[in-house]
Amino acid sequence: MPTFEILSLAALAALAWLWYDSIQVRGIGIAAAKAACAAEGLQLLDDTVAIASLRLARDDDGRLLLRRVYGFDFSDTGDNRRSGSVVMLGQHVLIVNVGLRLVASNPTLH
């Protein structure tokens, strides 16, 4: 088999692995965003997260992993849309950020 075909198959296999891994990690990110919103009494809008950035980073053991940042929208009153983020390193959640917000004395969630 010529070298070009071997390299092409290796590139396709790497892309397939990246796609499959990204689907699994995205599911973990959605679960983390839902849990954070439920714990804070917020409403997760659209029930999903969207990739904001993807890069290589090292974990505490020095292994090179993919660091993904997912963005999501939530509402604290039911009448607005605010942005949050989930930072993942490999398949581990590092940070779930819902930012600073005013706490209403009588929240209205729809």
PDB file of C-alpha atoms in Angstrom:
ATOM      1  CA  MET A   1       0.000   0.000   0.000  1.00  0.00           C
ATOM      2  CA  PRO A   2       1.494   3.381  -0.977  1.00  0.00           C
ATOM      3  CA  THR A   3       2.491   5.851   1.734  1.00  0.00           C
ATOM      4  CA  PHE A   4      -0.125   8.420   0.681  1.00  0.00           C
ATOM      5  CA  GLU A   5      -2.959   5.937   1.165  1.00  0.00           C
ATOM      6  CA  ILE A   6      -1.654   4.895   4.589  1.00  0.00           C
ATOM      7  CA  LEU A   7      -1.392   8.531   5.683  1.00  0.00           C
ATOM      8  CA  SER A   8      -4.877   9.260   4.331  1.00  0.00           C
ATOM      9  CA  LEU A   9      -6.372   6.330   6.248  1.00  0.00           C
ATOM     10  CA  ALA A  10      -4.544   7.405   9.418  1.00  0.00           C
ATOM     11  CA  ALA A  11      -5.893  10.957   9.034  1.00  0.00           C
ATOM     12  CA  LEU A  12      -9.443   9.655   8.518  1.00  0.00           C
ATOM     13  CA  ALA A  13      -9.115   7.400  11.573  1.00  0.00           C
ATOM     14  CA  ALA A  14      -7.881  10.358  13.658  1.00  0.00           C
ATOM     15  CA  LEU A  15     -10.838  12.486  12.511  1.00  0.00           C
ATOM     16  CA  ALA A  16     -13.278   9.677  13.318  1.00  0.00           C
ATOM     17  CA  TRP A  17     -11.749   9.324  16.806  1.00  0.00           C
ATOM     18  CA  LEU A  18     -11.957  13.110  17.373  1.00  0.00           C
ATOM     19  CA  TRP A  19     -15.626  13.132  16.325  1.00  0.00           C
ATOM     20  CA  TYR A  20     -16.510  10.157  18.553  1.00  0.00           C
ATOM     21  CA  ASP A  21     -14.597  11.547  21.551  1.00  0.00           C
ATOM     22  CA  SER A  22     -16.174  14.976  21.081  1.00  0.00           C
ATOM     23  CA  ILE A  23     -19.685  13.482  21.135  1.00  0.00           C
ATOM     24  CA  GLN A  24     -18.930  11.719  24.447  1.00  0.00           C
ATOM     25  CA  VAL A  25     -17.319  14.779  26.059  1.00  0.00           C
ATOM     26  CA  ARG A  26     -20.169  17.028  24.871  1.00  0.00           C
ATOM     27  CA  GLY A  27     -22.627  14.752  26.687  1.00  0.00           C
ATOM     28  CA  ILE A  28     -20.595  15.103  29.882  1.00  0.00           C
ATOM     29  CA  GLY A  29     -20.589  18.892  29.379  1.00  0.00           C
ATOM     30  CA  ILE A  30     -24.371  18.979  28.966  1.00  0.00           C
ATOM     31  CA  ALA A  31     -24.808  16.968  32.170  1.00  0.00           C
ATOM     32  CA  ALA A  32     -22.453  19.338  34.032  1.00  0.00           C
ATOM     33  CA  ALA A  33     -24.318  22.421  32.772  1.00  0.00           C
ATOM     34  CA  LYS A  34     -27.684  20.893  33.758  1.00  0.00           C
ATOM     35  CA  ALA A  35     -26.400  19.997  37.224  1.00  0.00           C
ATOM     36  CA  ALA A  36     -24.928  23.466  37.793  1.00  0.00           C
ATOM     37  CA  CYS A  37     -28.132  25.171  36.670  1.00  0.00           C
ATOM     38  CA  ALA A  38     -30.255  22.910  38.871  1.00  0.00           C
ATOM     39  CA  ALA A  39     -28.004  23.559  41.880  1.00  0.00           C
ATOM     40  CA  GLU A  40     -28.208  27.330  41.389  1.00  0.00           C
ATOM     41  CA  GLY A  41     -31.951  27.412  40.620  1.00  0.00           C
ATOM     42  CA  LEU A  42     -31.364  28.443  36.998  1.00  0.00           C
ATOM     43  CA  GLN A  43     -33.060  27.354  33.812  1.00  0.00           C
ATOM     44  CA  LEU A  44     -30.753  25.820  31.165  1.00  0.00           C
ATOM     45  CA  LEU A  45     -31.979  27.131  27.835  1.00  0.00           C
ATOM     46  CA  ASP A  46     -31.973  24.911  24.725  1.00  0.00           C
ATOM     47  CA  ASP A  47     -30.716  21.934  26.845  1.00  0.00           C
ATOM     48  CA  THR A  48     -27.387  21.928  25.031  1.00  0.00           C
ATOM     49  CA  VAL A  49     -23.840  23.273  24.938  1.00  0.00           C
ATOM     50  CA  ALA A  50     -21.852  24.520  21.944  1.00  0.00           C
ATOM     51  CA  ILE A  51     -18.107  24.274  21.423  1.00  0.00           C
ATOM     52  CA  ALA A  52     -16.350  27.623  21.894  1.00  0.00           C
ATOM     53  CA  SER A  53     -12.705  26.541  21.782  1.00  0.00           C
ATOM     54  CA  LEU A  54     -10.561  23.443  21.357  1.00  0.00           C
ATOM     55  CA  ARG A  55      -6.845  23.220  22.111  1.00  0.00           C
ATOM     56  CA  LEU A  56      -4.190  20.986  23.612  1.00  0.00           C
ATOM     57  CA  ALA A  57      -3.349  21.262  27.325  1.00  0.00           C
ATOM     58  CA  ARG A  58      -1.556  19.194  29.951  1.00  0.00           C
ATOM     59  CA  ASP A  59      -3.194  17.659  33.001  1.00  0.00           C
ATOM     60  CA  ASP A  60      -1.634  17.385  36.485  1.00  0.00           C
ATOM     61  CA  ASP A  61       0.282  14.263  35.433  1.00  0.00           C
ATOM     62  CA  GLY A  62       1.768  16.012  32.389  1.00  0.00           C
ATOM     63  CA  ARG A  63      -0.317  14.108  29.821  1.00  0.00           C
ATOM     64  CA  LEU A  64      -1.344  16.013  26.709  1.00  0.00           C
ATOM     65  CA  LEU A  65      -5.153  16.151  26.431  1.00  0.00           C
ATOM     66  CA  LEU A  66      -7.771  18.142  24.553  1.00  0.00           C
ATOM     67  CA  ARG A  67      -9.090  21.154  26.457  1.00  0.00           C
ATOM     68  CA  ARG A  68     -12.579  22.068  25.323  1.00  0.00           C
ATOM     69  CA  VAL A  69     -14.642  25.085  26.319  1.00  0.00           C
ATOM     70  CA  TYR A  70     -18.383  24.795  25.751  1.00  0.00           C
ATOM     71  CA  GLY A  71     -20.787  27.713  25.959  1.00  0.00           C
ATOM     72  CA  PHE A  72     -24.416  27.512  27.016  1.00  0.00           C
ATOM     73  CA  ASP A  73     -27.303  29.871  27.739  1.00  0.00           C
ATOM     74  CA  PHE A  74     -29.319  29.994  30.928  1.00  0.00           C
ATOM     75  CA  SER A  75     -31.946  32.203  32.509  1.00  0.00           C
ATOM     76  CA  ASP A  76     -32.134  33.326  36.109  1.00  0.00           C
ATOM     77  CA  THR A  77     -35.507  35.068  35.851  1.00  0.00           C
ATOM     78  CA  GLY A  78     -37.155  33.315  32.910  1.00  0.00           C
ATOM     79  CA  ASP A  79     -37.217  36.586  30.947  1.00  0.00           C
ATOM     80  CA  ASN A  80     -33.563  36.881  29.998  1.00  0.00           C
ATOM     81  CA  ARG A  81     -30.746  34.955  28.381  1.00  0.00           C
ATOM     82  CA  ARG A  82     -27.302  34.813  30.006  1.00  0.00           C
ATOM     83  CA  SER A  83     -24.151  33.001  28.924  1.00  0.00           C
ATOM     84  CA  GLY A  84     -22.230  30.376  30.850  1.00  0.00           C
ATOM     85  CA  SER A  85     -19.386  28.009  30.053  1.00  0.00           C
ATOM     86  CA  VAL A  86     -18.072  24.553  30.855  1.00  0.00           C
ATOM     87  CA  VAL A  87     -14.317  23.929  30.663  1.00  0.00           C
ATOM     88  CA  MET A  88     -13.327  20.291  30.074  1.00  0.00           C
ATOM     89  CA  LEU A  89      -9.875  18.700  30.090  1.00  0.00           C
ATOM     90  CA  GLY A  90     -10.104  15.315  28.457  1.00  0.00           C
ATOM     91  CA  GLN A  91     -13.308  13.852  29.879  1.00  0.00           C
ATOM     92  CA  HIS A  92     -13.107  15.731  33.177  1.00  0.00           C
ATOM     93  CA  VAL A  93     -15.023  18.898  34.054  1.00  0.00           C
ATOM     94  CA  LEU A  94     -12.661  21.626  35.296  1.00  0.00           C
ATOM     95  CA  ILE A  95     -14.979  24.624  35.658  1.00  0.00           C
ATOM     96  CA  VAL A  96     -18.665  25.401  35.208  1.00  0.00           C
ATOM     97  CA  ASN A  97     -19.105  29.171  35.046  1.00  0.00           C
ATOM     98  CA  VAL A  98     -22.512  30.814  35.397  1.00  0.00           C
ATOM     99  CA  GLY A  99     -21.015  34.209  36.240  1.00  0.00           C
ATOM    100  CA  LEU A 100     -22.159  36.848  38.644  1.00  0.00           C
ATOM    101  CA  ARG A 101     -25.825  37.760  38.595  1.00  0.00           C
ATOM    102  CA  LEU A 102     -28.385  39.627  40.616  1.00  0.00           C
ATOM    103  CA  VAL A 103     -30.481  37.451  42.890  1.00  0.00           C
ATOM    104  CA  ALA A 104     -34.151  38.323  42.599  1.00  0.00           C
ATOM    105  CA  SER A 105     -36.228  38.159  45.754  1.00  0.00           C
ATOM    106  CA  ASN A 106     -39.101  36.609  43.790  1.00  0.00           C
ATOM    107  CA  PRO A 107     -37.710  34.655  40.787  1.00  0.00           C
ATOM    108  CA  THR A 108     -40.064  33.688  37.979  1.00  0.00           C
ATOM    109  CA  LEU A 109     -38.976  30.615  36.047  1.00  0.00           C
ATOM    110  CA  HIS A 110     -41.169  29.502  33.175  1.00  0.00           C
TER     111      HIS A 110
END
